[in-house]
Amino acid sequence: QSALTQPPSVSGSPGQSVTVSCTGTSSDVGSYNRVSWYQQPPGTAPKLMIYEVSNRPSGVPDRFSGSKSGNTASLTISGLRAEDEADYYCSSYTTSATYVFGTGTKVTVL
Amino acid sequence: QLVESGGDLVQPGGSLRLSCAASGFTFSSYWMHWVRQVPGKGLVWVSGINGDGSITEYADSVKGRFTVSRDNARETLYVQMNSLRAEDTAVYYCGRGNYPYSVDIWGRGTMVTVSS
């Protein structure tokens, strides 16, 4: 199972919006609405930010939103803040009843 | 809360068993997962097990070498890792499956190093 494809890095100034893409195949992202997004600041464990493409767990700011079209999912961070600087990973359930993560994207707040 | 233990330095071809002690939730009600990460690299899903231990799933890279299990009475998740290879070197996280098909609670990880 190959990793989902994410851009290595994206950046934005405080207050701006950034979008991170996550491209898979018809065997994972394209098959189900079972895409999640995780935030991982340096040296810490991941934190769930989005589940089932566009749902936020309690406590996650509504600045974080998710969407999907075909084999590509996206995470958008609106009103970018310094504390949003971290690595972000997408994940998808697959038709093989396994999970696959994305390659990871470093979000930098300029 | 999840706390992993058992990480160590082991020689190629060797074995190791990792544990993950859970607390603060009804352990037997949740899928549990192992996810690994080479320092500085991305996350990789390794294995998952359902609440009563009757269903297990593995990544192709560890199938036949790793065995996931759980003891619900002890609220502990395990992974037995055999025939270890250098490419198994990573931080191993355990996580609780929740919010359909997601991991909502993560441990701090335990480091496994496979080297001679």
PDB file of C-alpha atoms in Angstrom:
ATOM      1  CA  GLN A   1       0.000   0.000   0.000  1.00  0.00           C
ATOM      2  CA  SER A   2       1.631   3.244  -1.115  1.00  0.00           C
ATOM      3  CA  ALA A   3       1.452   6.336   1.058  1.00  0.00           C
ATOM      4  CA  LEU A   4      -1.038   9.023   0.120  1.00  0.00           C
ATOM      5  CA  THR A   5       0.609  11.987  -1.601  1.00  0.00           C
ATOM      6  CA  GLN A   6       0.843  15.322   0.205  1.00  0.00           C
ATOM      7  CA  PRO A   7       2.910  18.427  -0.630  1.00  0.00           C
ATOM      8  CA  PRO A   8       6.085  18.535   1.502  1.00  0.00           C
ATOM      9  CA  SER A   9       5.355  22.032   2.747  1.00  0.00           C
ATOM     10  CA  VAL A  10       2.889  24.909   2.666  1.00  0.00           C
ATOM     11  CA  SER A  11       3.178  28.305   4.303  1.00  0.00           C
ATOM     12  CA  GLY A  12       1.124  31.376   5.035  1.00  0.00           C
ATOM     13  CA  SER A  13       1.094  34.546   7.061  1.00  0.00           C
ATOM     14  CA  PRO A  14      -0.964  34.895  10.225  1.00  0.00           C
ATOM     15  CA  GLY A  15      -4.631  35.348   9.380  1.00  0.00           C
ATOM     16  CA  GLN A  16      -4.333  33.815   5.930  1.00  0.00           C
ATOM     17  CA  SER A  17      -5.754  30.483   4.789  1.00  0.00           C
ATOM     18  CA  VAL A  18      -3.723  27.490   3.667  1.00  0.00           C
ATOM     19  CA  THR A  19      -4.868  24.248   2.092  1.00  0.00           C
ATOM     20  CA  VAL A  20      -3.116  20.882   2.285  1.00  0.00           C
ATOM     21  CA  SER A  21      -4.005  18.295  -0.351  1.00  0.00           C
ATOM     22  CA  CYS A  22      -3.959  14.513   0.029  1.00  0.00           C
ATOM     23  CA  THR A  23      -4.125  12.401  -3.113  1.00  0.00           C
ATOM     24  CA  GLY A  24      -4.839   8.697  -3.073  1.00  0.00           C
ATOM     25  CA  THR A  25      -6.516   6.176  -5.308  1.00  0.00           C
ATOM     26  CA  SER A  26      -9.885   4.542  -5.872  1.00  0.00           C
ATOM     27  CA  SER A  27      -8.795   1.905  -3.322  1.00  0.00           C
ATOM     28  CA  ASP A  28      -8.566   4.362  -0.450  1.00  0.00           C
ATOM     29  CA  VAL A  29      -9.519   8.060  -0.539  1.00  0.00           C
ATOM     30  CA  GLY A  30     -11.829   7.582  -3.505  1.00  0.00           C
ATOM     31  CA  SER A  31     -13.674   4.595  -2.038  1.00  0.00           C
ATOM     32  CA  TYR A  32     -14.944   5.882   1.274  1.00  0.00           C
ATOM     33  CA  ASN A  33     -15.539   9.053   3.259  1.00  0.00           C
ATOM     34  CA  ARG A  34     -13.094   7.674   5.809  1.00  0.00           C
ATOM     35  CA  VAL A  35     -10.357  10.278   5.612  1.00  0.00           C
ATOM     36  CA  SER A  36      -8.843  11.737   8.773  1.00  0.00           C
ATOM     37  CA  TRP A  37      -6.338  14.512   9.401  1.00  0.00           C
ATOM     38  CA  TYR A  38      -3.757  14.664  12.201  1.00  0.00           C
ATOM     39  CA  GLN A  39      -1.611  17.496  13.528  1.00  0.00           C
ATOM     40  CA  GLN A  40       1.829  16.675  14.915  1.00  0.00           C
ATOM     41  CA  PRO A  41       3.962  19.457  16.424  1.00  0.00           C
ATOM     42  CA  PRO A  42       7.661  18.556  16.706  1.00  0.00           C
ATOM     43  CA  GLY A  43       8.466  15.972  19.358  1.00  0.00           C
ATOM     44  CA  THR A  44       4.846  15.174  20.195  1.00  0.00           C
ATOM     45  CA  ALA A  45       2.280  12.507  19.384  1.00  0.00           C
ATOM     46  CA  PRO A  46      -0.272  13.162  16.635  1.00  0.00           C
ATOM     47  CA  LYS A  47      -3.606  14.813  17.407  1.00  0.00           C
ATOM     48  CA  LEU A  48      -6.840  14.075  15.537  1.00  0.00           C
ATOM     49  CA  MET A  49      -8.160  17.206  13.816  1.00  0.00           C
ATOM     50  CA  ILE A  50     -10.707  15.916  11.273  1.00  0.00           C
ATOM     51  CA  TYR A  51     -12.523  12.593  10.854  1.00  0.00           C
ATOM     52  CA  GLU A  52     -14.784  11.245   8.089  1.00  0.00           C
ATOM     53  CA  VAL A  53     -13.532  13.909   5.658  1.00  0.00           C
ATOM     54  CA  SER A  54     -15.072  16.982   7.273  1.00  0.00           C
ATOM     55  CA  ASN A  55     -16.041  16.368  10.899  1.00  0.00           C
ATOM     56  CA  ARG A  56     -14.222  17.995  13.815  1.00  0.00           C
ATOM     57  CA  PRO A  57     -13.798  16.282  17.195  1.00  0.00           C
ATOM     58  CA  SER A  58     -14.856  18.395  20.139  1.00  0.00           C
ATOM     59  CA  GLY A  59     -12.237  20.974  21.042  1.00  0.00           C
ATOM     60  CA  VAL A  60     -10.829  21.410  17.533  1.00  0.00           C
ATOM     61  CA  PRO A  61     -11.302  25.015  16.351  1.00  0.00           C
ATOM     62  CA  ASP A  62     -13.674  25.601  13.443  1.00  0.00           C
ATOM     63  CA  ARG A  63     -10.740  27.223  11.621  1.00  0.00           C
ATOM     64  CA  PHE A  64      -9.929  23.669  10.558  1.00  0.00           C
ATOM     65  CA  SER A  65     -12.113  22.215   7.809  1.00  0.00           C
ATOM     66  CA  GLY A  66     -11.931  19.266   5.456  1.00  0.00           C
ATOM     67  CA  SER A  67     -13.331  18.273   2.100  1.00  0.00           C
ATOM     68  CA  LYS A  68     -12.949  15.634  -0.593  1.00  0.00           C
ATOM     69  CA  SER A  69     -13.340  15.384  -4.349  1.00  0.00           C
ATOM     70  CA  GLY A  70     -12.717  12.088  -6.080  1.00  0.00           C
ATOM     71  CA  ASN A  71      -9.374  10.663  -4.983  1.00  0.00           C
ATOM     72  CA  THR A  72      -8.167  13.899  -3.342  1.00  0.00           C
ATOM     73  CA  ALA A  73      -8.958  15.140   0.153  1.00  0.00           C
ATOM     74  CA  SER A  74      -8.068  18.582   1.473  1.00  0.00           C
ATOM     75  CA  LEU A  75      -7.506  20.239   4.824  1.00  0.00           C
ATOM     76  CA  THR A  76      -7.974  24.001   5.042  1.00  0.00           C
ATOM     77  CA  ILE A  77      -6.750  26.095   7.931  1.00  0.00           C
ATOM     78  CA  SER A  78      -8.400  29.503   7.983  1.00  0.00           C
ATOM     79  CA  GLY A  79      -7.188  32.450  10.042  1.00  0.00           C
ATOM     80  CA  LEU A  80      -3.747  30.891  10.384  1.00  0.00           C
ATOM     81  CA  ARG A  81      -2.167  31.229  13.831  1.00  0.00           C
ATOM     82  CA  ALA A  82       1.375  30.664  15.085  1.00  0.00           C
ATOM     83  CA  GLU A  83       0.271  27.616  17.085  1.00  0.00           C
ATOM     84  CA  ASP A  84      -0.902  25.921  13.869  1.00  0.00           C
ATOM     85  CA  GLU A  85       2.709  25.408  12.804  1.00  0.00           C
ATOM     86  CA  ALA A  86       3.198  21.634  12.727  1.00  0.00           C
ATOM     87  CA  ASP A  87       3.309  18.584  10.483  1.00  0.00           C
ATOM     88  CA  TYR A  88      -0.062  17.454   9.150  1.00  0.00           C
ATOM     89  CA  TYR A  89      -0.904  13.950   7.984  1.00  0.00           C
ATOM     90  CA  CYS A  90      -3.961  12.608   6.216  1.00  0.00           C
ATOM     91  CA  SER A  91      -5.091   9.029   6.637  1.00  0.00           C
ATOM     92  CA  SER A  92      -7.595   6.846   4.826  1.00  0.00           C
ATOM     93  CA  TYR A  93      -9.242   3.498   5.377  1.00  0.00           C
ATOM     94  CA  THR A  94      -8.681   1.206   2.393  1.00  0.00           C
ATOM     95  CA  THR A  95     -10.564  -1.492   0.515  1.00  0.00           C
ATOM     96  CA  SER A  96      -8.111  -3.998   2.040  1.00  0.00           C
ATOM     97  CA  ALA A  97      -9.417  -3.172   5.548  1.00  0.00           C
ATOM     98  CA  THR A  98      -6.151  -1.445   6.391  1.00  0.00           C
ATOM     99  CA  TYR A  99      -5.148   2.170   6.831  1.00  0.00           C
ATOM    100  CA  VAL A 100      -2.709   4.323   4.903  1.00  0.00           C
ATOM    101  CA  PHE A 101      -1.204   7.635   5.953  1.00  0.00           C
ATOM    102  CA  GLY A 102      -0.072  10.503   3.792  1.00  0.00           C
ATOM    103  CA  THR A 103       3.529  11.545   3.291  1.00  0.00           C
ATOM    104  CA  GLY A 104       3.061  14.528   5.594  1.00  0.00           C
ATOM    105  CA  THR A 105       3.057  18.304   5.088  1.00  0.00           C
ATOM    106  CA  LYS A 106       4.948  20.860   7.143  1.00  0.00           C
ATOM    107  CA  VAL A 107       2.803  23.942   7.677  1.00  0.00           C
ATOM    108  CA  THR A 108       4.870  27.047   8.368  1.00  0.00           C
ATOM    109  CA  VAL A 109       3.458  30.293   9.706  1.00  0.00           C
ATOM    110  CA  LEU A 110       5.543  33.117   8.258  1.00  0.00           C
TER     111      LEU A 110
ATOM    112  CA  GLN B   1      -4.403   7.679  28.625  1.00  0.00           C
ATOM    113  CA  LEU B   2      -2.114   5.276  26.800  1.00  0.00           C
ATOM    114  CA  VAL B   3       1.423   4.382  27.863  1.00  0.00           C
ATOM    115  CA  GLU B   4       3.688   2.269  25.667  1.00  0.00           C
ATOM    116  CA  SER B   5       6.627   0.261  26.932  1.00  0.00           C
ATOM    117  CA  GLY B   6       9.032  -2.423  25.791  1.00  0.00           C
ATOM    118  CA  GLY B   7      11.060  -0.547  23.219  1.00  0.00           C
ATOM    119  CA  ASP B   8      14.706  -1.549  23.069  1.00  0.00           C
ATOM    120  CA  LEU B   9      17.772  -2.163  20.935  1.00  0.00           C
ATOM    121  CA  VAL B  10      17.534  -5.580  19.271  1.00  0.00           C
ATOM    122  CA  GLN B  11      19.624  -7.385  16.664  1.00  0.00           C
ATOM    123  CA  PRO B  12      18.310  -8.126  13.180  1.00  0.00           C
ATOM    124  CA  GLY B  13      16.310 -11.343  13.243  1.00  0.00           C
ATOM    125  CA  GLY B  14      15.460 -10.861  16.896  1.00  0.00           C
ATOM    126  CA  SER B  15      12.125 -10.482  18.675  1.00  0.00           C
ATOM    127  CA  LEU B  16      10.513  -7.908  20.912  1.00  0.00           C
ATOM    128  CA  ARG B  17       7.122  -7.460  22.546  1.00  0.00           C
ATOM    129  CA  LEU B  18       5.659  -3.998  23.032  1.00  0.00           C
ATOM    130  CA  SER B  19       2.910  -3.220  25.525  1.00  0.00           C
ATOM    131  CA  CYS B  20       0.407  -0.384  25.749  1.00  0.00           C
ATOM    132  CA  ALA B  21      -1.372   0.179  29.056  1.00  0.00           C
ATOM    133  CA  ALA B  22      -4.719   1.942  28.804  1.00  0.00           C
ATOM    134  CA  SER B  23      -6.627   3.862  31.433  1.00  0.00           C
ATOM    135  CA  GLY B  24      -9.548   6.251  31.687  1.00  0.00           C
ATOM    136  CA  PHE B  25     -11.888   4.567  29.216  1.00  0.00           C
ATOM    137  CA  THR B  26     -13.641   1.245  28.669  1.00  0.00           C
ATOM    138  CA  PHE B  27     -10.757  -0.489  26.908  1.00  0.00           C
ATOM    139  CA  SER B  28     -12.746  -3.463  25.625  1.00  0.00           C
ATOM    140  CA  SER B  29     -15.142  -1.224  23.686  1.00  0.00           C
ATOM    141  CA  TYR B  30     -12.588   0.118  21.238  1.00  0.00           C
ATOM    142  CA  TRP B  31     -10.449  -0.896  18.333  1.00  0.00           C
ATOM    143  CA  MET B  32      -6.788  -0.326  19.097  1.00  0.00           C
ATOM    144  CA  HIS B  33      -3.961   0.368  16.661  1.00  0.00           C
ATOM    145  CA  TRP B  34      -0.183   0.408  16.394  1.00  0.00           C
ATOM    146  CA  VAL B  35       1.372   3.147  14.255  1.00  0.00           C
ATOM    147  CA  ARG B  36       5.098   3.672  13.761  1.00  0.00           C
ATOM    148  CA  GLN B  37       7.260   6.596  12.764  1.00  0.00           C
ATOM    149  CA  VAL B  38      10.903   6.706  11.823  1.00  0.00           C
ATOM    150  CA  PRO B  39      12.271   9.860  13.522  1.00  0.00           C
ATOM    151  CA  GLY B  40      11.971  12.725  11.078  1.00  0.00           C
ATOM    152  CA  LYS B  41       9.757  10.722   8.722  1.00  0.00           C
ATOM    153  CA  GLY B  42       6.038  10.055   8.287  1.00  0.00           C
ATOM    154  CA  LEU B  43       3.459   7.981  10.122  1.00  0.00           C
ATOM    155  CA  VAL B  44       2.878   4.380   9.054  1.00  0.00           C
ATOM    156  CA  TRP B  45      -0.061   2.258  10.205  1.00  0.00           C
ATOM    157  CA  VAL B  46       1.126  -1.152  11.432  1.00  0.00           C
ATOM    158  CA  SER B  47      -1.780  -3.108  12.864  1.00  0.00           C
ATOM    159  CA  GLY B  48      -5.231  -2.954  14.405  1.00  0.00           C
ATOM    160  CA  ILE B  49      -7.383  -5.174  16.617  1.00  0.00           C
ATOM    161  CA  ASN B  50     -11.070  -4.972  17.472  1.00  0.00           C
ATOM    162  CA  GLY B  51     -12.540  -4.764  20.952  1.00  0.00           C
ATOM    163  CA  ASP B  52     -12.795  -8.456  21.742  1.00  0.00           C
ATOM    164  CA  GLY B  53      -9.656  -9.437  19.842  1.00  0.00           C
ATOM    165  CA  SER B  54     -11.481 -11.492  17.227  1.00  0.00           C
ATOM    166  CA  ILE B  55     -10.420  -9.326  14.265  1.00  0.00           C
ATOM    167  CA  THR B  56      -6.848  -8.312  13.502  1.00  0.00           C
ATOM    168  CA  GLU B  57      -5.426  -6.446  10.517  1.00  0.00           C
ATOM    169  CA  TYR B  58      -1.837  -5.839   9.454  1.00  0.00           C
ATOM    170  CA  ALA B  59       0.135  -3.750   7.019  1.00  0.00           C
ATOM    171  CA  ASP B  60       1.729  -5.874   4.301  1.00  0.00           C
ATOM    172  CA  SER B  61       5.193  -4.897   5.561  1.00  0.00           C
ATOM    173  CA  VAL B  62       4.692  -6.692   8.888  1.00  0.00           C
ATOM    174  CA  LYS B  63       2.207  -9.440   8.011  1.00  0.00           C
ATOM    175  CA  GLY B  64       3.507 -12.817   9.143  1.00  0.00           C
ATOM    176  CA  ARG B  65       6.117 -11.265  11.442  1.00  0.00           C
ATOM    177  CA  PHE B  66       4.049  -9.160  13.879  1.00  0.00           C
ATOM    178  CA  THR B  67       1.138 -10.345  15.992  1.00  0.00           C
ATOM    179  CA  VAL B  68      -1.211  -7.938  17.737  1.00  0.00           C
ATOM    180  CA  SER B  69      -3.206  -9.037  20.784  1.00  0.00           C
ATOM    181  CA  ARG B  70      -4.960  -7.596  23.795  1.00  0.00           C
ATOM    182  CA  ASP B  71      -5.819  -8.493  27.367  1.00  0.00           C
ATOM    183  CA  ASN B  72      -9.026  -6.678  28.214  1.00  0.00           C
ATOM    184  CA  ALA B  73      -8.873  -7.711  31.865  1.00  0.00           C
ATOM    185  CA  ARG B  74      -5.475  -6.020  32.153  1.00  0.00           C
ATOM    186  CA  GLU B  75      -6.517  -3.197  29.745  1.00  0.00           C
ATOM    187  CA  THR B  76      -3.330  -3.764  27.799  1.00  0.00           C
ATOM    188  CA  LEU B  77      -2.536  -3.946  24.095  1.00  0.00           C
ATOM    189  CA  TYR B  78       0.448  -5.896  22.800  1.00  0.00           C
ATOM    190  CA  VAL B  79       2.388  -6.432  19.631  1.00  0.00           C
ATOM    191  CA  GLN B  80       4.793  -9.331  19.308  1.00  0.00           C
ATOM    192  CA  MET B  81       7.460  -8.480  16.727  1.00  0.00           C
ATOM    193  CA  ASN B  82       9.511 -11.335  15.287  1.00  0.00           C
ATOM    194  CA  SER B  83      12.152 -11.540  12.550  1.00  0.00           C
ATOM    195  CA  LEU B  84      12.937  -7.893  13.080  1.00  0.00           C
ATOM    196  CA  ARG B  85      14.657  -5.939  10.314  1.00  0.00           C
ATOM    197  CA  ALA B  86      16.572  -2.670  10.241  1.00  0.00           C
ATOM    198  CA  GLU B  87      13.586  -1.064   8.516  1.00  0.00           C
ATOM    199  CA  ASP B  88      11.423  -1.800  11.558  1.00  0.00           C
ATOM    200  CA  THR B  89      13.422   0.798  13.491  1.00  0.00           C
ATOM    201  CA  ALA B  90      10.947   3.473  14.567  1.00  0.00           C
ATOM    202  CA  VAL B  91       8.965   5.020  17.374  1.00  0.00           C
ATOM    203  CA  TYR B  92       5.916   2.824  17.935  1.00  0.00           C
ATOM    204  CA  TYR B  93       2.695   4.527  19.042  1.00  0.00           C
ATOM    205  CA  CYS B  94      -0.445   2.834  20.238  1.00  0.00           C
ATOM    206  CA  GLY B  95      -3.744   4.544  19.626  1.00  0.00           C
ATOM    207  CA  ARG B  96      -7.454   4.209  20.342  1.00  0.00           C
ATOM    208  CA  GLY B  97      -9.744   3.811  17.371  1.00  0.00           C
ATOM    209  CA  ASN B  98     -12.745   6.120  17.631  1.00  0.00           C
ATOM    210  CA  TYR B  99     -14.727   8.653  15.599  1.00  0.00           C
ATOM    211  CA  PRO B 100     -15.160   6.111  12.817  1.00  0.00           C
ATOM    212  CA  TYR B 101     -11.879   5.053  11.252  1.00  0.00           C
ATOM    213  CA  SER B 102      -9.729   7.490  13.207  1.00  0.00           C
ATOM    214  CA  VAL B 103      -7.334   7.401  16.158  1.00  0.00           C
ATOM    215  CA  ASP B 104      -8.344   9.886  18.835  1.00  0.00           C
ATOM    216  CA  ILE B 105      -6.009   9.048  21.715  1.00  0.00           C
ATOM    217  CA  TRP B 106      -2.300   8.416  21.218  1.00  0.00           C
ATOM    218  CA  GLY B 107       0.435   7.295  23.551  1.00  0.00           C
ATOM    219  CA  ARG B 108       3.809   9.016  23.703  1.00  0.00           C
ATOM    220  CA  GLY B 109       5.524   6.190  21.852  1.00  0.00           C
ATOM    221  CA  THR B 110       8.347   3.744  22.539  1.00  0.00           C
ATOM    222  CA  MET B 111      11.521   3.502  20.472  1.00  0.00           C
ATOM    223  CA  VAL B 112      12.539   0.279  18.768  1.00  0.00           C
ATOM    224  CA  THR B 113      16.005   0.108  17.237  1.00  0.00           C
ATOM    225  CA  VAL B 114      17.023  -2.878  15.127  1.00  0.00           C
ATOM    226  CA  SER B 115      20.766  -2.910  14.657  1.00  0.00           C
ATOM    227  CA  SER B 116      23.788  -5.154  15.104  1.00  0.00           C
TER     228      SER B 116
END
